[in-house]
CSV table of C-alpha atoms and ligand atoms in Angstrom, one decimal:
chain,number,residue,atom,x,y,z
A,6,MET,CA,0.0,0.0,0.0
A,7,LYS,CA,2.8,2.4,0.9
A,8,ASP,CA,4.5,1.8,-2.4
A,9,ALA,CA,1.3,2.5,-4.4
A,10,ARG,CA,1.4,6.2,-3.6
A,11,PRO,CA,4.3,7.7,-5.5
A,12,ASN,CA,4.1,11.3,-4.1
A,13,PHE,CA,2.9,10.5,-0.7
A,14,PRO,CA,3.9,10.1,2.0
A,15,LEU,CA,7.5,10.9,2.6
A,16,PRO,CA,8.8,7.6,4.1
A,17,LEU,CA,10.9,8.3,7.2
A,18,SER,CA,13.5,5.9,5.8
A,19,SER,CA,14.1,8.9,3.6
A,20,VAL,CA,14.1,11.2,6.5
A,21,THR,CA,15.9,8.5,8.4
A,22,SER,CA,12.5,7.3,12.6
A,23,GLY,CA,-9.7,7.5,29.7
A,24,VAL,CA,-10.5,10.7,31.4
A,25,ARG,CA,-8.1,12.2,33.8
A,26,LYS,CA,-8.4,11.2,37.4
A,27,PRO,CA,-10.7,13.4,39.4
A,28,GLY,CA,-8.9,15.8,41.6
A,29,THR,CA,-5.8,16.3,39.5
A,30,PRO,CA,-5.3,19.9,38.5
A,31,ALA,CA,-6.2,20.7,34.9
A,32,PRO,CA,-2.9,21.4,33.1
A,33,PHE,CA,-2.7,23.9,30.3
A,34,ALA,CA,-0.5,23.6,27.2
A,35,THR,CA,-0.4,27.3,26.4
A,36,PRO,CA,1.4,28.6,23.3
A,37,GLN,CA,1.2,32.0,24.9
A,38,THR,CA,3.4,30.8,27.8
A,39,ALA,CA,5.9,29.3,25.4
A,40,THR,CA,7.8,32.5,25.1
A,41,ARG,CA,7.8,33.0,28.8
A,42,ASN,CA,8.9,29.4,29.3
A,43,ALA,CA,11.7,30.0,26.9
A,44,ALA,CA,12.8,33.2,28.6
A,45,SER,CA,12.9,31.7,32.0
A,46,SER,CA,15.8,29.4,32.8
A,47,HIS,CA,14.1,28.1,35.9
A,48,GLY,CA,11.1,25.9,35.8
A,49,GLY,CA,9.9,26.9,39.3
A,50,ALA,CA,8.6,23.8,40.9
A,51,ARG,CA,9.0,22.0,37.7
A,52,ALA,CA,11.2,19.0,36.8
A,53,PRO,CA,14.9,19.0,37.0
A,54,GLN,CA,16.6,20.7,34.1
A,55,ALA,CA,18.2,18.7,31.4
A,56,PRO,CA,21.9,18.6,31.6
A,57,ALA,CA,24.2,20.2,29.0
A,58,PRO,CA,22.8,18.0,26.3
A,59,ALA,CA,24.5,15.4,24.1
A,60,PRO,CA,25.3,16.9,20.7
A,61,ARG,CA,22.2,17.3,18.5
A,62,ALA,CA,23.3,15.2,15.6
A,63,PRO,CA,23.6,11.7,17.0
A,64,GLY,CA,20.3,10.0,17.6
A,65,TYR,CA,19.2,8.4,20.8
A,66,VAL,CA,19.6,4.9,19.6
A,67,GLN,CA,22.8,5.5,17.6
A,68,VAL,CA,24.9,7.0,20.3
A,69,ALA,CA,24.6,4.0,22.6
A,70,ASN,CA,27.9,2.2,23.2
A,71,SER,CA,30.2,3.6,20.7
A,72,ALA,CA,30.1,7.2,22.0
A,73,PRO,CA,33.0,8.6,24.0
A,74,ALA,CA,32.7,8.5,27.8
A,75,ALA,CA,31.7,12.2,28.2
A,76,GLN,CA,29.0,11.8,25.6
A,77,ARG,CA,27.8,8.6,27.3
A,78,SER,CA,27.5,10.4,30.6
A,79,ASP,CA,25.6,13.2,29.0
A,80,LEU,CA,23.3,10.7,27.5
A,81,ALA,CA,22.8,8.9,30.8
A,82,ALA,CA,22.0,12.3,32.5
A,83,THR,CA,19.5,13.1,29.7
A,84,GLU,CA,17.8,9.8,30.1
A,85,ALA,CA,17.5,10.4,33.9
A,86,VAL,CA,15.8,13.7,33.3
A,87,ARG,CA,13.5,12.1,30.7
A,88,ARG,CA,12.6,9.4,33.2
A,89,ALA,CA,11.7,12.1,35.7
A,90,MET,CA,9.5,13.8,33.1
A,91,VAL,CA,7.7,10.5,32.5
A,92,ALA,CA,7.2,9.9,36.2
A,93,ARG,CA,5.6,13.4,36.4
A,94,VAL,CA,3.3,12.7,33.5
A,95,ALA,CA,2.3,9.5,35.2
A,96,ARG,CA,1.6,11.4,38.5
A,97,GLN,CA,-0.6,13.8,36.4
A,98,GLY,CA,-2.8,10.8,35.6
A,99,VAL,CA,-1.5,9.2,32.4
A,100,SER,CA,-1.3,5.4,33.0
A,101,ASP,CA,-1.1,3.8,29.6
A,102,PRO,CA,2.2,1.9,29.8
A,103,LYS,CA,2.7,2.0,26.0
A,104,VAL,CA,2.4,5.8,26.1
A,105,LEU,CA,4.7,6.2,29.0
A,106,MET,CA,7.3,3.9,27.5
A,107,ALA,CA,7.1,5.8,24.2
A,108,MET,CA,7.7,9.1,26.1
A,109,GLU,CA,10.7,7.6,27.8
A,110,THR,CA,12.1,6.5,24.5
A,111,VAL,CA,11.9,9.7,22.5
A,112,PRO,CA,14.6,12.3,23.2
A,113,ARG,CA,12.6,15.5,23.4
A,114,HIS,CA,15.7,17.7,23.5
A,115,LEU,CA,16.4,16.7,19.9
A,116,PHE,CA,13.2,18.5,18.8
A,117,ILE,CA,14.0,21.9,20.2
A,118,GLU,CA,16.7,24.4,19.4
A,119,PRO,CA,19.9,24.0,21.4
A,120,ALA,CA,19.4,27.3,23.3
A,121,LEU,CA,16.4,25.8,24.9
A,122,TYR,CA,17.9,22.3,25.7
A,123,GLY,CA,17.9,23.1,29.4
A,124,GLN,CA,14.1,23.2,29.3
A,125,ALA,CA,13.6,20.2,27.1
A,126,TYR,CA,12.1,18.1,29.9
A,127,VAL,CA,10.1,20.6,31.8
A,128,ASP,CA,6.3,20.3,31.6
A,129,ALA,CA,5.8,23.2,29.2
A,130,SER,CA,5.2,24.1,25.6
A,131,LEU,CA,8.2,25.8,24.0
A,132,PRO,CA,8.6,27.9,20.8
A,133,ILE,CA,9.7,26.1,17.7
A,134,GLY,CA,9.6,29.2,15.3
A,135,HIS,CA,6.9,30.5,13.0
A,136,ASN,CA,4.7,31.3,16.0
A,137,GLN,CA,4.2,27.6,16.7
A,138,THR,CA,5.1,25.5,19.7
A,139,ILE,CA,6.2,22.0,20.8
A,140,SER,CA,3.4,20.7,23.0
A,141,GLN,CA,3.7,20.2,26.7
A,142,PRO,CA,4.7,16.6,27.5
A,143,TYR,CA,1.7,16.0,29.6
A,144,ILE,CA,-0.8,17.0,26.9
A,145,VAL,CA,1.1,14.9,24.3
A,146,ALA,CA,0.8,11.8,26.5
A,147,ARG,CA,-2.8,12.6,27.4
A,148,MET,CA,-4.0,12.9,23.8
A,149,ILE,CA,-2.3,9.7,22.8
A,150,GLU,CA,-3.7,7.8,25.8
A,151,ALA,CA,-7.2,9.1,25.0
A,152,MET,CA,-6.8,8.0,21.4
A,153,ASN,CA,-5.6,4.6,22.4
A,154,ALA,CA,-8.3,4.1,25.0
A,155,SER,CA,-10.8,1.1,25.1
A,156,ARG,CA,-8.5,-1.2,23.1
A,157,PRO,CA,-7.9,-4.7,24.2
A,158,ALA,CA,-4.8,-4.9,26.5
A,159,GLY,CA,-1.7,-5.3,24.5
A,160,ALA,CA,-3.4,-4.5,21.1
A,161,THR,CA,-1.4,-2.2,18.9
A,162,LEU,CA,-3.1,0.7,17.2
A,163,GLY,CA,-2.9,0.4,13.4
A,164,LYS,CA,-2.8,3.5,11.2
A,165,VAL,CA,-3.0,6.9,12.9
A,166,LEU,CA,-3.0,10.4,11.6
A,167,GLU,CA,-1.6,13.5,13.3
A,168,ILE,CA,-2.6,17.0,12.1
A,169,GLY,CA,0.2,19.5,12.9
A,170,THR,CA,3.6,17.9,12.8
A,171,GLY,CA,5.4,21.0,14.1
A,172,CYS,CA,8.9,19.9,15.1
A,173,GLY,CA,7.9,16.2,14.9
A,174,TYR,CA,8.0,15.3,18.6
A,175,GLN,CA,4.5,13.9,19.0
A,176,ALA,CA,4.8,12.1,15.7
A,177,ALA,CA,7.9,10.4,17.0
A,178,VAL,CA,6.1,9.4,20.3
A,179,LEU,CA,3.1,8.1,18.2
A,180,SER,CA,5.5,5.9,16.1
A,181,PHE,CA,6.2,3.9,19.3
A,182,VAL,CA,2.5,3.4,20.0
A,183,ALA,CA,1.0,2.7,16.5
A,184,LYS,CA,2.0,0.5,13.6
A,185,ASP,CA,1.9,3.3,11.0
A,186,VAL,CA,1.9,7.0,11.6
A,187,TYR,CA,1.1,9.8,9.1
A,188,SER,CA,1.6,13.4,10.1
A,189,ILE,CA,0.7,16.5,8.1
A,190,GLU,CA,2.1,20.1,8.5
A,191,ARG,CA,1.0,23.2,6.7
A,192,ILE,CA,4.1,25.3,7.2
A,193,LYS,CA,6.8,24.2,4.9
A,194,PRO,CA,9.8,25.2,7.0
A,195,LEU,CA,8.3,23.3,9.9
A,196,HIS,CA,7.7,20.2,7.7
A,197,GLU,CA,11.4,20.5,6.8
A,198,LEU,CA,12.5,21.0,10.4
A,199,ALA,CA,10.6,17.8,11.4
A,200,LYS,CA,12.3,15.8,8.7
A,201,THR,CA,15.7,17.0,10.0
A,202,ASN,CA,14.8,16.3,13.6
A,203,LEU,CA,13.5,12.9,12.9
A,204,ARG,CA,16.1,11.7,10.5
A,205,PRO,CA,18.5,10.4,13.2
A,206,LEU,CA,15.8,8.4,14.8
A,207,ARG,CA,15.2,6.2,11.7
A,208,LEU,CA,11.5,5.6,12.4
A,209,SER,CA,10.5,3.6,9.4
A,210,ASN,CA,6.8,3.6,10.3
A,211,LEU,CA,6.4,7.4,10.3
A,212,ARG,CA,5.5,9.4,7.2
A,213,LEU,CA,5.4,13.1,6.9
A,214,GLN,CA,3.3,15.1,4.5
A,215,TYR,CA,3.3,18.8,3.7
A,216,GLY,CA,-0.3,20.0,3.2
A,217,ASP,CA,-3.5,21.2,4.7
A,218,GLY,CA,-4.4,18.7,7.5
A,219,MET,CA,-8.0,19.9,7.6
A,220,LEU,CA,-8.4,17.8,4.5
A,221,GLY,CA,-6.9,14.7,6.1
A,222,LEU,CA,-5.5,12.0,3.9
A,223,PRO,CA,-8.4,10.4,2.1
A,224,GLN,CA,-6.1,8.2,0.1
A,225,VAL,CA,-4.8,6.5,3.3
A,226,ALA,CA,-8.0,6.5,5.3
A,227,PRO,CA,-9.6,5.0,7.3
A,228,PHE,CA,-7.5,5.7,10.4
A,229,ASP,CA,-7.6,3.8,13.7
A,230,GLY,CA,-6.9,7.1,15.5
A,231,ILE,CA,-6.6,10.8,14.6
A,232,ILE,CA,-4.9,13.5,16.7
A,233,LEU,CA,-5.1,17.3,16.1
A,234,ALA,CA,-2.3,19.3,17.6
A,235,ALA,CA,-4.0,22.6,16.7
A,236,ALA,CA,-7.4,24.0,17.8
A,237,GLY,CA,-10.3,24.8,15.5
A,238,LEU,CA,-13.8,26.0,16.3
A,239,GLU,CA,-15.0,22.6,15.2
A,240,VAL,CA,-13.4,19.4,14.0
A,241,PRO,CA,-13.3,19.3,10.1
A,242,ARG,CA,-15.9,17.0,8.6
A,243,ALA,CA,-13.3,15.4,6.3
A,244,LEU,CA,-11.4,14.1,9.4
A,245,LEU,CA,-14.5,12.7,11.0
A,246,GLU,CA,-15.2,10.8,7.7
A,247,GLN,CA,-11.7,9.4,7.7
A,248,LEU,CA,-12.0,7.8,11.1
A,249,ALA,CA,-12.5,4.0,11.2
A,250,ILE,CA,-15.7,2.8,12.9
A,251,GLY,CA,-14.9,2.4,16.6
A,252,ALA,CA,-11.8,4.6,16.4
A,253,HIS,CA,-11.2,7.8,18.4
A,254,LEU,CA,-10.2,11.3,17.2
A,255,VAL,CA,-8.8,13.6,19.9
A,256,ALA,CA,-8.7,17.4,19.3
A,257,PRO,CA,-8.6,20.7,21.0
A,258,VAL,CA,-11.7,22.7,20.2
A,259,GLY,CA,-12.3,26.4,20.8
A,260,ALA,CA,-10.7,29.8,20.5
A,261,GLN,CA,-9.7,31.6,23.7
A,262,VAL,CA,-11.3,28.9,25.8
A,263,GLN,CA,-10.5,25.5,24.5
A,264,HIS,CA,-11.3,21.9,25.6
A,265,LEU,CA,-9.9,18.6,24.5
A,266,HIS,CA,-12.6,16.5,22.9
A,267,ARG,CA,-12.6,12.8,22.1
A,268,ILE,CA,-14.9,11.9,19.2
A,269,THR,CA,-15.7,8.2,18.6
A,270,ARG,CA,-17.1,7.0,15.3
A,271,THR,CA,-19.9,4.6,16.3
A,272,GLY,CA,-21.4,3.9,12.9
A,273,LYS,CA,-21.2,5.0,9.2
A,274,SER,CA,-23.0,8.3,10.0
A,275,GLU,CA,-22.7,8.3,13.7
A,276,TRP,CA,-20.2,9.9,16.1
A,277,THR,CA,-20.2,10.5,19.8
A,278,SER,CA,-18.2,13.2,21.6
A,279,GLU,CA,-16.8,13.6,25.1
A,280,THR,CA,-15.2,16.6,26.6
A,281,LEU,CA,-12.0,15.7,28.5
A,282,GLU,CA,-10.3,18.8,29.9
A,283,ALA,CA,-9.2,22.4,29.4
A,284,CYS,CA,-6.2,23.0,27.2
A,285,HIS,CA,-4.7,25.7,25.0
A,286,PHE,CA,-3.3,25.0,21.5
A,287,VAL,CA,-2.2,27.1,18.6
A,288,PRO,CA,-5.0,27.6,16.0
A,289,LEU,CA,-5.8,25.2,13.3
A,290,ARG,CA,-5.6,27.1,10.0
A,291,PRO,CA,-6.6,26.2,6.4
A,292,GLY,CA,-4.2,26.1,3.5
A,293,THR,CA,-0.5,25.9,3.3
A,294,ILE,CA,2.3,28.4,3.6
Q,308,SAH,N1,2.7,18.1,17.1
Q,308,SAH,C1,3.5,19.1,17.6
Q,308,SAH,C2,2.8,20.4,17.9
Q,308,SAH,C3,2.9,21.4,16.8
Q,308,SAH,S1,2.0,22.9,17.1
Q,308,SAH,C4,4.4,18.6,18.7
Q,308,SAH,O1,4.9,17.5,18.7
Q,308,SAH,O2,4.7,19.4,19.7
Q,308,SAH,C5,0.7,22.6,16.0
Q,308,SAH,C6,1.1,22.6,14.5
Q,308,SAH,O3,-0.1,22.5,13.8
Q,308,SAH,C7,1.8,23.9,14.0
Q,308,SAH,O4,3.0,23.5,13.5
Q,308,SAH,C8,0.9,24.4,12.9
Q,308,SAH,O5,1.5,24.9,11.8
Q,308,SAH,C9,0.1,23.1,12.5
Q,308,SAH,N2,-1.2,23.3,11.8
Q,308,SAH,C10,-2.1,24.2,12.1
Q,308,SAH,N3,-3.1,24.1,11.2
Q,308,SAH,C11,-2.8,23.0,10.4
Q,308,SAH,C12,-3.4,22.4,9.2
Q,308,SAH,N4,-4.6,22.8,8.7
Q,308,SAH,N5,-2.7,21.4,8.7
Q,308,SAH,C13,-1.5,21.0,9.1
Q,308,SAH,N6,-0.9,21.5,10.2
Q,308,SAH,C14,-1.5,22.5,10.8
């Protein structure tokens, strides 16, 4: 099937890899706070800071045993901070082991600019350029868990679609949770940035597409899960139509006030919707730039 579509998607070989528990505070992934997060070198009561990071070029998997000692210790320190990030996400109510494992595997610092490495593992959104942000770790985990919900234990999600690749972080996390991941970005330089960021990870099941995600990918549908990383006033009809029956779509909906919604396709022309929690995402916009 992959080979039958010559111009889509970009194989990553070519870019070479439930409802939150009551009582837990509603976290916000706010693009508005991203600049503030970037400016502040202290995370307040947040997680430990990432160490002076390993060089950006080598990927997590590749560095392993052949790296010089100093690089290995940087890597070990980065892994420790990442484990602390995952432990915090679990305390915030995410319990899906697959999601937590994926978060522990993907080196978030590789997706942000080196000047912000020190904040790579704090629970905050951060700027990635073009007025966009990398999402807060908690919300990334929460959305994937919500999309993966009500599946038999151990069952792997099949084909999933992400709208809003940004720097590629959530797509990378998804690639450890689903068999096949497709991710669309409308801003060309961010699509290119994601390719660069993802290349060292060699995630052969992840495909990136430059385009308007509001149209989805009808040539690849139906999807066993869809995630929107940008907020619209409503969920585009095309995406609802591209959801497999029984599958979940998770999306922020709203403008100033936004909530995370989970929509489940229950029949050919039937969908149900649940409101999960407050959130704040960058806007979903039509067209490409
Ligand atoms: N998934 C990212 C979050 C990126 S921010 C992460 O891992 O952190 C949301 C992204 O959605 C932005 O890059 C923005 O350009 C993109 N976006 C907004 N509207 C879109 C659309 N119609 N199609 C594709 N991408 C869109």
